[in-house]
CSV table of C-alpha atoms and ligand atoms in Angstrom, one decimal:
chain,number,residue,atom,x,y,z
A,230,MET,CA,12.8,115.6,-15.0
A,231,GLU,CA,11.5,117.1,-11.8
A,232,THR,CA,8.0,117.3,-10.2
A,233,VAL,CA,6.5,120.6,-9.1
A,234,THR,CA,6.9,119.5,-5.5
A,235,GLN,CA,10.6,118.9,-6.0
A,236,LEU,CA,11.1,122.2,-7.8
A,237,LEU,CA,9.3,124.1,-5.0
A,238,HIS,CA,11.3,122.2,-2.4
A,239,SER,CA,14.5,123.5,-4.0
A,240,ILE,CA,13.5,127.1,-3.3
A,241,GLN,CA,11.9,126.6,0.1
A,242,ASP,CA,14.5,128.6,2.0
A,243,VAL,CA,14.7,131.5,-0.4
A,244,GLY,CA,13.3,134.7,1.1
A,245,SER,CA,11.8,132.9,4.1
A,246,ASP,CA,10.8,135.6,6.6
A,247,VAL,CA,11.7,134.8,10.2
A,248,VAL,CA,9.9,137.9,11.6
A,249,ARG,CA,6.6,137.7,9.7
A,250,GLY,CA,6.6,134.0,8.9
A,251,GLY,CA,6.2,132.8,5.3
A,252,TYR,CA,8.1,134.5,2.5
A,253,SER,CA,9.0,138.1,1.7
A,254,ARG,CA,10.3,138.2,-1.8
A,255,PRO,CA,9.8,141.8,-3.1
A,256,VAL,CA,10.8,142.4,-6.7
A,257,TYR,CA,14.6,142.9,-7.2
A,258,SER,CA,15.3,142.0,-3.5
A,259,THR,CA,18.1,139.4,-3.0
A,260,ALA,CA,15.4,136.8,-2.6
A,261,GLU,CA,13.6,137.6,-5.8
A,262,LEU,CA,16.9,137.9,-7.7
A,263,ASP,CA,17.9,134.5,-6.3
A,264,LEU,CA,14.6,133.0,-7.6
A,265,ARG,CA,15.1,134.7,-11.0
A,266,SER,CA,18.6,133.1,-11.2
A,267,TRP,CA,17.1,129.7,-10.1
A,268,PHE,CA,14.5,130.0,-12.8
A,269,ILE,CA,17.1,130.8,-15.5
A,270,ASP,CA,19.2,127.9,-14.4
A,271,GLN,CA,16.2,125.5,-14.5
A,272,ALA,CA,15.2,126.8,-17.9
A,273,ARG,CA,18.7,126.4,-19.3
A,274,GLN,CA,19.0,122.8,-17.8
A,275,ARG,CA,15.9,122.1,-20.0
A,276,GLY,CA,17.6,123.5,-23.1
A,277,LEU,CA,15.3,126.6,-23.2
A,278,ASP,CA,16.8,129.9,-24.5
A,279,VAL,CA,16.4,132.6,-21.9
A,280,GLU,CA,16.2,136.3,-22.4
A,281,THR,CA,15.1,139.2,-20.2
A,282,ASP,CA,13.2,141.9,-22.0
A,283,ARG,CA,13.4,145.7,-21.5
A,284,ASN,CA,10.7,145.5,-18.8
A,285,GLY,CA,12.5,142.9,-16.8
A,286,ILE,CA,10.2,140.1,-17.9
A,287,ILE,CA,12.1,136.8,-18.3
A,288,TRP,CA,11.2,134.6,-21.3
A,289,ALA,CA,12.4,131.0,-21.6
A,290,TRP,CA,11.9,129.7,-25.1
A,291,TRP,CA,11.2,126.1,-26.2
A,292,GLY,CA,11.7,126.8,-29.9
A,293,LYS,CA,12.7,130.1,-31.5
A,294,PRO,CA,11.1,133.3,-30.3
A,295,GLN,CA,8.3,133.9,-32.7
A,296,ASP,CA,5.0,135.9,-33.0
A,297,GLY,CA,1.9,134.1,-31.9
A,298,ALA,CA,3.7,131.6,-29.6
A,299,LEU,CA,1.9,129.9,-26.7
A,300,VAL,CA,3.0,131.4,-23.4
A,301,THR,CA,2.6,130.3,-19.9
A,302,GLY,CA,4.1,131.6,-16.6
A,303,SER,CA,3.5,133.6,-13.5
A,304,HIS,CA,5.6,135.5,-10.9
A,305,LEU,CA,8.3,134.9,-8.3
A,306,ASP,CA,7.8,138.1,-6.1
A,307,SER,CA,5.6,137.8,-3.0
A,308,VAL,CA,3.6,140.0,-0.6
A,309,PRO,CA,5.3,140.5,2.8
A,310,GLY,CA,5.0,137.3,4.7
A,311,GLY,CA,3.2,135.5,1.8
A,312,GLY,CA,2.8,131.8,1.1
A,313,ALA,CA,5.0,129.4,-0.8
A,314,PHE,CA,2.7,129.0,-3.8
A,315,ASP,CA,1.3,132.4,-5.0
A,316,GLY,CA,3.4,132.8,-8.1
A,317,PRO,CA,6.1,130.1,-7.8
A,318,LEU,CA,3.5,127.4,-8.3
A,319,GLY,CA,2.7,128.7,-11.8
A,320,VAL,CA,6.4,129.0,-12.7
A,321,ALA,CA,7.4,125.6,-11.3
A,322,SER,CA,4.4,124.0,-13.0
A,323,ALA,CA,5.4,125.5,-16.3
A,324,LEU,CA,8.9,124.0,-15.9
A,325,ALA,CA,7.4,120.6,-14.9
A,326,ALA,CA,4.9,120.8,-17.8
A,327,VAL,CA,7.8,121.2,-20.2
A,328,ASP,CA,9.5,118.1,-18.7
A,329,LEU,CA,6.2,116.2,-19.1
A,330,LEU,CA,5.8,117.2,-22.7
A,331,LYS,CA,9.4,116.3,-23.5
A,332,ALA,CA,8.9,112.9,-21.8
A,333,ARG,CA,5.7,112.4,-23.8
A,334,GLY,CA,7.7,113.1,-27.0
A,335,THR,CA,5.5,116.1,-27.9
A,336,VAL,CA,6.8,117.9,-30.9
A,337,PRO,CA,5.4,121.5,-30.6
A,338,GLY,CA,3.8,122.8,-33.7
A,339,ARG,CA,4.9,126.3,-32.6
A,340,SER,CA,7.2,127.8,-30.0
A,341,LEU,CA,6.3,127.8,-26.3
A,342,ALA,CA,7.6,130.3,-23.8
A,343,ILE,CA,7.6,130.4,-20.0
A,344,THR,CA,7.5,134.0,-18.6
A,345,VAL,CA,8.3,135.4,-15.2
A,346,PHE,CA,6.7,138.7,-14.5
A,347,PRO,CA,8.3,141.2,-12.1
A,348,GLU,CA,6.3,143.0,-9.3
A,349,GLU,CA,3.1,141.1,-9.7
A,350,GLU,CA,2.1,141.9,-6.1
A,351,GLY,CA,3.1,145.5,-6.2
A,352,SER,CA,4.5,145.0,-2.7
A,353,ARG,CA,7.6,147.1,-3.4
A,354,PHE,CA,6.4,149.9,-5.7
A,355,GLY,CA,2.7,149.9,-5.0
A,356,VAL,CA,1.2,149.0,-8.4
A,357,ALA,CA,0.4,145.3,-8.9
A,358,CYS,CA,1.3,143.6,-12.2
A,359,LEU,CA,3.8,146.3,-13.0
A,360,GLY,CA,5.7,144.2,-15.5
A,361,SER,CA,2.7,143.2,-17.5
A,362,ARG,CA,1.3,146.7,-17.3
A,363,LEU,CA,4.5,148.1,-18.7
A,364,LEU,CA,4.7,145.5,-21.4
A,365,THR,CA,1.1,146.3,-22.6
A,366,GLY,CA,1.1,150.0,-22.0
A,367,ALA,CA,-1.6,149.6,-19.3
A,368,ILE,CA,0.5,152.0,-17.1
A,369,GLU,CA,1.9,155.3,-18.2
A,370,VAL,CA,5.8,155.0,-18.3
A,371,ASN,CA,6.5,158.2,-16.4
A,372,LYS,CA,4.1,157.2,-13.6
A,373,ALA,CA,5.9,153.8,-13.4
A,374,LEU,CA,9.4,155.3,-13.4
A,375,ASN,CA,8.5,157.7,-10.6
A,376,LEU,CA,7.0,155.0,-8.3
A,377,HIS,CA,9.1,154.6,-5.2
A,378,ASP,CA,9.6,151.9,-2.6
A,379,ALA,CA,9.5,152.4,1.2
A,380,ASP,CA,13.1,153.5,1.2
A,381,GLY,CA,12.5,156.2,-1.4
A,382,ASN,CA,14.2,154.4,-4.3
A,383,THR,CA,12.4,155.2,-7.5
A,384,PHE,CA,11.5,152.3,-9.9
A,385,ALA,CA,13.7,154.0,-12.5
A,386,ASP,CA,16.8,153.7,-10.2
A,387,VAL,CA,16.0,150.2,-9.1
A,388,ALA,CA,15.4,149.2,-12.7
A,389,ARG,CA,18.7,150.8,-13.7
A,390,SER,CA,20.7,149.0,-11.0
A,391,ASN,CA,19.1,145.7,-12.2
A,392,GLY,CA,20.4,146.1,-15.7
A,393,LEU,CA,17.3,147.7,-17.3
A,394,ASP,CA,17.5,151.0,-19.2
A,395,PRO,CA,14.7,153.3,-17.9
A,396,ARG,CA,14.6,155.0,-21.3
A,397,HIS,CA,13.5,151.7,-22.8
A,398,VAL,CA,11.1,150.6,-20.2
A,399,GLY,CA,7.4,150.7,-21.4
A,400,PRO,CA,5.1,149.3,-24.1
A,401,ASP,CA,6.8,146.6,-26.1
A,402,GLN,CA,4.7,145.7,-29.2
A,403,GLU,CA,7.3,143.2,-30.4
A,404,ALA,CA,7.3,141.2,-27.2
A,405,LEU,CA,3.5,141.4,-26.9
A,406,ALA,CA,3.1,140.1,-30.5
A,407,ARG,CA,4.9,137.0,-29.4
A,408,ILE,CA,2.0,136.0,-27.2
A,409,GLY,CA,-0.5,134.1,-29.2
A,410,GLU,CA,-2.3,133.0,-26.1
A,411,PHE,CA,-1.3,133.3,-22.4
A,412,VAL,CA,-2.2,130.6,-19.8
A,413,GLU,CA,-1.3,131.2,-16.2
A,414,LEU,CA,-1.6,128.4,-13.6
A,415,HIS,CA,-2.1,129.7,-10.1
A,416,VAL,CA,-2.9,128.5,-6.6
A,417,GLU,CA,-6.6,129.0,-5.9
A,418,GLN,CA,-6.7,131.8,-3.3
A,419,GLY,CA,-10.1,131.2,-1.7
A,420,LYS,CA,-12.4,128.3,-1.0
A,421,GLY,CA,-13.4,127.7,-4.6
A,422,LEU,CA,-12.3,124.0,-4.8
A,423,GLY,CA,-13.7,121.6,-2.2
A,424,ALA,CA,-11.9,118.6,-0.7
A,425,ASP,CA,-13.9,116.0,-2.6
A,426,GLY,CA,-14.1,117.4,-6.1
A,427,PRO,CA,-11.5,118.0,-8.8
A,428,ALA,CA,-8.2,119.6,-7.8
A,429,ILE,CA,-8.1,121.9,-10.9
A,430,ALA,CA,-10.4,124.6,-12.1
A,431,VAL,CA,-10.5,126.8,-15.2
A,432,GLY,CA,-10.6,130.6,-14.5
A,433,SER,CA,-13.6,132.6,-15.7
A,434,SER,CA,-13.1,136.1,-14.4
A,435,ILE,CA,-11.1,138.4,-12.1
A,436,LEU,CA,-12.9,140.9,-9.8
A,437,GLY,CA,-12.4,144.6,-10.6
A,438,HIS,CA,-9.9,146.0,-8.1
A,439,GLY,CA,-7.9,149.0,-7.2
A,440,ARG,CA,-5.7,150.7,-4.6
A,441,TRP,CA,-6.1,154.1,-3.1
A,442,LYS,CA,-3.9,156.0,-0.6
A,443,LEU,CA,-5.5,158.1,2.1
A,444,SER,CA,-3.2,160.6,3.8
A,445,ILE,CA,-4.5,162.0,7.1
A,446,HIS,CA,-2.8,165.2,8.3
A,447,GLY,CA,-2.8,166.3,12.0
A,448,GLN,CA,-0.5,168.0,14.4
A,449,GLY,CA,2.7,166.2,15.4
A,450,ASN,CA,3.3,166.8,19.1
A,451,HIS,CA,4.5,165.5,22.4
A,452,ALA,CA,2.7,162.4,24.0
A,453,GLY,CA,3.3,163.7,27.5
A,454,THR,CA,2.7,167.4,27.3
A,455,THR,CA,-0.3,167.6,24.9
A,456,LEU,CA,-3.6,167.4,26.8
A,457,MET,CA,-6.1,165.0,25.2
A,458,ALA,CA,-8.5,167.9,24.4
A,459,ASP,CA,-5.7,169.8,22.5
A,460,ARG,CA,-4.8,167.0,20.1
A,461,ALA,CA,-5.2,166.7,16.3
A,462,ASP,CA,-4.1,163.1,16.2
A,463,PRO,CA,-4.3,161.4,12.7
A,464,MET,CA,-3.9,157.9,14.3
A,465,VAL,CA,-7.2,158.4,16.1
A,466,ALA,CA,-8.8,159.4,12.8
A,467,ALA,CA,-7.2,156.5,11.0
A,468,ALA,CA,-8.6,154.0,13.5
A,469,GLN,CA,-12.1,155.3,12.8
A,470,ILE,CA,-11.6,155.5,9.1
A,471,ILE,CA,-10.6,151.8,9.0
A,472,VAL,CA,-13.9,150.9,10.7
A,473,ALA,CA,-15.7,153.1,8.2
A,474,VAL,CA,-14.0,151.2,5.4
A,475,ARG,CA,-15.2,147.9,6.8
A,476,ASP,CA,-18.8,149.3,7.3
A,477,ALA,CA,-19.0,150.9,3.8
A,478,ALA,CA,-18.0,147.6,2.2
A,479,ALA,CA,-20.4,145.6,4.3
A,480,ARG,CA,-23.2,147.7,2.9
A,481,GLU,CA,-22.4,146.8,-0.7
A,482,PRO,CA,-23.1,143.2,-1.5
A,483,ASP,CA,-20.1,141.5,-3.2
A,484,ALA,CA,-17.7,144.4,-2.2
A,485,ARG,CA,-14.4,143.7,-0.5
A,486,ALA,CA,-12.3,146.5,1.1
A,487,THR,CA,-9.2,146.2,3.1
A,488,VAL,CA,-6.7,148.4,4.9
A,489,GLY,CA,-3.6,146.2,5.1
A,490,ARG,CA,-0.9,148.9,5.4
A,491,LEU,CA,-0.6,152.0,7.5
A,492,ILE,CA,2.4,154.2,8.1
A,493,PRO,CA,2.4,156.8,10.9
A,494,VAL,CA,4.8,159.7,10.4
A,495,PRO,CA,7.2,160.0,12.1
A,496,GLY,CA,6.3,156.9,14.0
A,497,GLY,CA,7.5,157.1,17.6
A,498,THR,CA,5.9,155.6,20.8
A,499,ASN,CA,6.0,159.0,22.5
A,500,VAL,CA,5.1,161.1,19.5
A,501,ILE,CA,1.6,162.1,18.3
A,502,ALA,CA,1.9,161.5,14.6
A,503,SER,CA,1.8,164.5,12.2
A,504,ARG,CA,0.5,162.3,9.4
A,505,VAL,CA,-0.8,158.8,8.8
A,506,ASP,CA,-0.8,157.2,5.3
A,507,LEU,CA,-3.0,154.3,4.8
A,508,TRP,CA,-3.7,152.2,1.8
A,509,LEU,CA,-7.1,150.9,0.7
A,510,ASP,CA,-7.6,147.9,-1.5
A,511,ALA,CA,-11.2,147.7,-2.8
A,512,ARG,CA,-12.9,145.3,-5.1
A,513,HIS,CA,-16.3,144.8,-6.7
A,514,PRO,CA,-17.5,143.2,-10.0
A,515,ASP,CA,-19.2,146.5,-11.0
A,516,ASP,CA,-17.0,149.5,-11.6
A,517,ALA,CA,-19.9,151.9,-10.8
A,518,VAL,CA,-20.3,150.3,-7.4
A,519,THR,CA,-16.6,150.5,-6.7
A,520,ALA,CA,-16.7,154.2,-7.6
A,521,ARG,CA,-19.7,154.7,-5.2
A,522,LEU,CA,-17.9,152.7,-2.5
A,523,ILE,CA,-14.8,154.9,-2.7
A,524,GLU,CA,-16.9,158.0,-2.7
A,525,ALA,CA,-18.7,156.8,0.5
A,526,ILE,CA,-15.4,155.9,2.1
A,527,TYR,CA,-13.8,159.3,1.3
A,528,ALA,CA,-16.9,161.2,2.5
A,529,ALA,CA,-16.8,159.3,5.8
A,530,ALA,CA,-13.0,159.9,6.1
A,531,ARG,CA,-13.4,163.6,5.6
A,532,GLU,CA,-16.1,163.8,8.3
A,533,ILE,CA,-14.0,161.8,10.7
A,534,ALA,CA,-10.8,163.8,10.0
A,535,THR,CA,-12.7,167.1,10.5
A,536,ARG,CA,-14.1,165.9,13.8
A,537,GLU,CA,-10.5,165.0,15.0
A,538,GLY,CA,-9.1,168.4,13.9
A,539,CYS,CA,-7.3,166.7,10.9
A,540,SER,CA,-7.6,166.8,7.1
A,541,VAL,CA,-7.5,163.9,4.6
A,542,SER,CA,-6.7,163.5,1.0
A,543,LEU,CA,-7.3,160.5,-1.3
A,544,THR,CA,-5.3,159.4,-4.4
A,545,GLU,CA,-6.0,156.5,-6.7
A,546,GLU,CA,-2.8,154.5,-7.2
A,547,SER,CA,-4.1,151.8,-9.6
A,548,TYR,CA,-7.3,150.4,-11.0
A,549,SER,CA,-8.2,147.3,-13.0
A,550,ASP,CA,-11.7,146.6,-14.4
A,551,THR,CA,-13.3,143.3,-14.0
A,552,VAL,CA,-11.8,140.9,-16.5
A,553,HIS,CA,-13.6,138.0,-18.3
A,554,PHE,CA,-11.1,135.6,-19.7
A,555,ASP,CA,-11.2,134.8,-23.5
A,556,PRO,CA,-14.4,132.7,-23.9
A,557,ASP,CA,-13.0,130.7,-26.8
A,558,LEU,CA,-9.7,129.9,-25.2
A,559,SER,CA,-11.4,129.0,-21.9
A,560,ARG,CA,-13.9,126.8,-23.8
A,561,ARG,CA,-11.0,125.0,-25.5
A,562,ILE,CA,-9.2,124.5,-22.2
A,563,SER,CA,-12.4,123.2,-20.6
A,564,GLY,CA,-12.6,120.7,-23.5
A,565,ILE,CA,-9.1,119.5,-22.7
A,566,LEU,CA,-9.9,119.3,-19.0
A,567,PRO,CA,-13.4,117.8,-18.9
A,568,GLY,CA,-14.8,117.9,-15.4
A,569,ALA,CA,-12.7,120.9,-14.3
A,570,PRO,CA,-15.1,123.4,-12.7
A,571,VAL,CA,-15.1,127.0,-14.0
A,572,LEU,CA,-14.2,129.5,-11.2
A,573,ALA,CA,-14.1,133.2,-10.8
A,574,THR,CA,-11.4,134.8,-8.6
A,575,GLY,CA,-11.2,137.8,-6.4
A,576,ALA,CA,-7.4,138.0,-6.8
A,577,GLY,CA,-5.5,140.0,-9.5
A,578,HIS,CA,-3.0,138.4,-11.9
A,579,ASP,CA,-0.8,139.2,-14.9
A,580,ALA,CA,-3.2,137.1,-16.9
A,581,GLY,CA,-5.9,139.7,-16.1
A,582,VAL,CA,-3.8,142.5,-17.5
A,583,LEU,CA,-2.8,140.6,-20.6
A,584,ALA,CA,-6.4,139.6,-21.2
A,585,GLY,CA,-7.0,143.2,-22.4
A,586,TYR,CA,-4.5,142.6,-25.3
A,587,VAL,CA,-4.2,138.9,-26.1
A,588,PRO,CA,-6.4,135.8,-25.5
A,589,SER,CA,-5.7,134.8,-21.9
A,590,ALA,CA,-6.8,132.1,-19.5
A,591,MET,CA,-6.1,130.6,-16.1
A,592,LEU,CA,-6.0,127.3,-14.3
A,593,PHE,CA,-6.4,127.2,-10.5
A,594,VAL,CA,-5.0,124.5,-8.2
A,595,ARG,CA,-6.9,123.6,-5.0
A,596,ASN,CA,-5.9,125.3,-1.8
A,597,PRO,CA,-7.6,123.4,1.0
A,598,SER,CA,-6.7,126.1,3.6
A,599,GLY,CA,-8.7,128.6,1.6
A,600,ILE,CA,-6.1,131.1,2.8
A,601,SER,CA,-3.6,133.1,0.7
A,602,HIS,CA,-1.3,136.1,1.1
A,603,SER,CA,-0.4,134.3,4.3
A,604,PRO,CA,2.0,131.5,5.4
A,605,GLU,CA,-1.0,129.2,5.7
A,606,GLU,CA,-1.6,129.1,2.0
A,607,TYR,CA,-1.4,125.4,1.1
A,608,VAL,CA,-1.3,123.0,-1.9
A,609,ALA,CA,-1.0,119.3,-1.4
A,610,ASP,CA,1.9,117.6,-3.3
A,611,GLU,CA,-0.5,115.4,-5.3
A,612,ASP,CA,-2.6,118.5,-6.3
A,613,ALA,CA,0.5,120.4,-7.3
A,614,ASP,CA,1.6,117.5,-9.5
A,615,ALA,CA,-2.0,117.2,-10.9
A,616,GLY,CA,-1.8,120.9,-11.8
A,617,ALA,CA,1.4,120.3,-13.8
A,618,VAL,CA,-0.2,117.4,-15.7
A,619,ALA,CA,-3.3,119.6,-16.4
A,620,LEU,CA,-1.0,122.4,-17.6
A,621,ALA,CA,0.9,120.0,-19.8
A,622,ASP,CA,-2.3,118.7,-21.2
A,623,VAL,CA,-3.5,122.2,-21.9
A,624,LEU,CA,-0.3,123.3,-23.5
A,625,GLU,CA,-0.1,120.1,-25.6
A,626,GLY,CA,-3.7,120.7,-26.7
A,627,LEU,CA,-3.1,124.3,-27.7
A,628,LEU,CA,0.4,123.9,-29.3
B,69,LIG,C1,-2.7,139.9,-6.0
B,69,LIG,O1,-2.5,138.8,-5.5
B,69,LIG,C2,-3.9,140.6,-5.6
B,69,LIG,O2,-5.0,140.2,-5.9
B,69,LIG,O3,-3.7,141.6,-4.9
B,70,LIG,MN1,-0.8,137.4,-4.7
B,71,LIG,MN1,-0.1,135.6,-7.7
């Protein structure tokens, strides 16, 4: 029997990033594969039967695989330079909850599975929650297979070299039917839980969110010989577009828009770039407002690009509507955890994708830093352990 804190301690060196700080655990990297092996070992030590499905989702079964099972879990991949808790907290809490249930002598009325979803962050192939999107059919298979990472490897190739058959990647009704309800425990990623109140909240909704790529084309040239007046520099356009993104989002109450990644091509100190790709993450509870926001950003980007002698194109890479978790399941969970506040989140989760297909719910564990997707993300040991107890109570109540 191990506590969440002990479990997280045992993976604290896996994928630590000395350059960025925090952890970089992209899907199917050595670090993420090490974590998958760690999870499989931990599950087997608890007598759970482990299988990996055709989309690379790991299932660890307490009881025989069956339709309508209770399923909990999260992910082990991370953003570049992420924190220790986003994903692993939910996986470690699920393992600790099984320990607690066994120690309590719980005899499950039906099977329970712990799942680990690949590429939740989309930090390698660009589309978040790729595993749950594939499982449910929320992404078109060919689109997924043709996604590529920063080194040009396609998802099909990477899937193949990790033991998956690209011909069998995609919607899996049999696996989906096994999920009676899905409950994901996750670190809270904002300032939703104060220092003095309860450490655990029940999730209510996930903000609609999407990703777009803006490509700005200019004229690659020599930094020393090209007069300032003669330039068509897409970096100069990109700088102004980023400010326009911030300003457009600031004009829409409740909107969030971020440019967190930008690649100049070819990317040399003494080279005026010929192209800049930048990725936009935008979120708002109302899909119509998001559409209006993206239109405003694209219009501003076109105007800026033209002024700088450049051109710009915009492509939507993924979009997820606002999700409201299953009211009945959430009500039952609130009944099991009286006093736990109900909290909306601005972060995306596999539970949000699954919610379109099966009753899904979330638990959040307090993060006093209020910071996430950063090494400063934090959960106190006692809150992590309280989270595992809350998850065990919820699973016991639902089993
Ligand atoms: C995932 O953490 C996201 O909200 O982007
Ligand atoms: Mn995340
Ligand atoms: Mn996460």
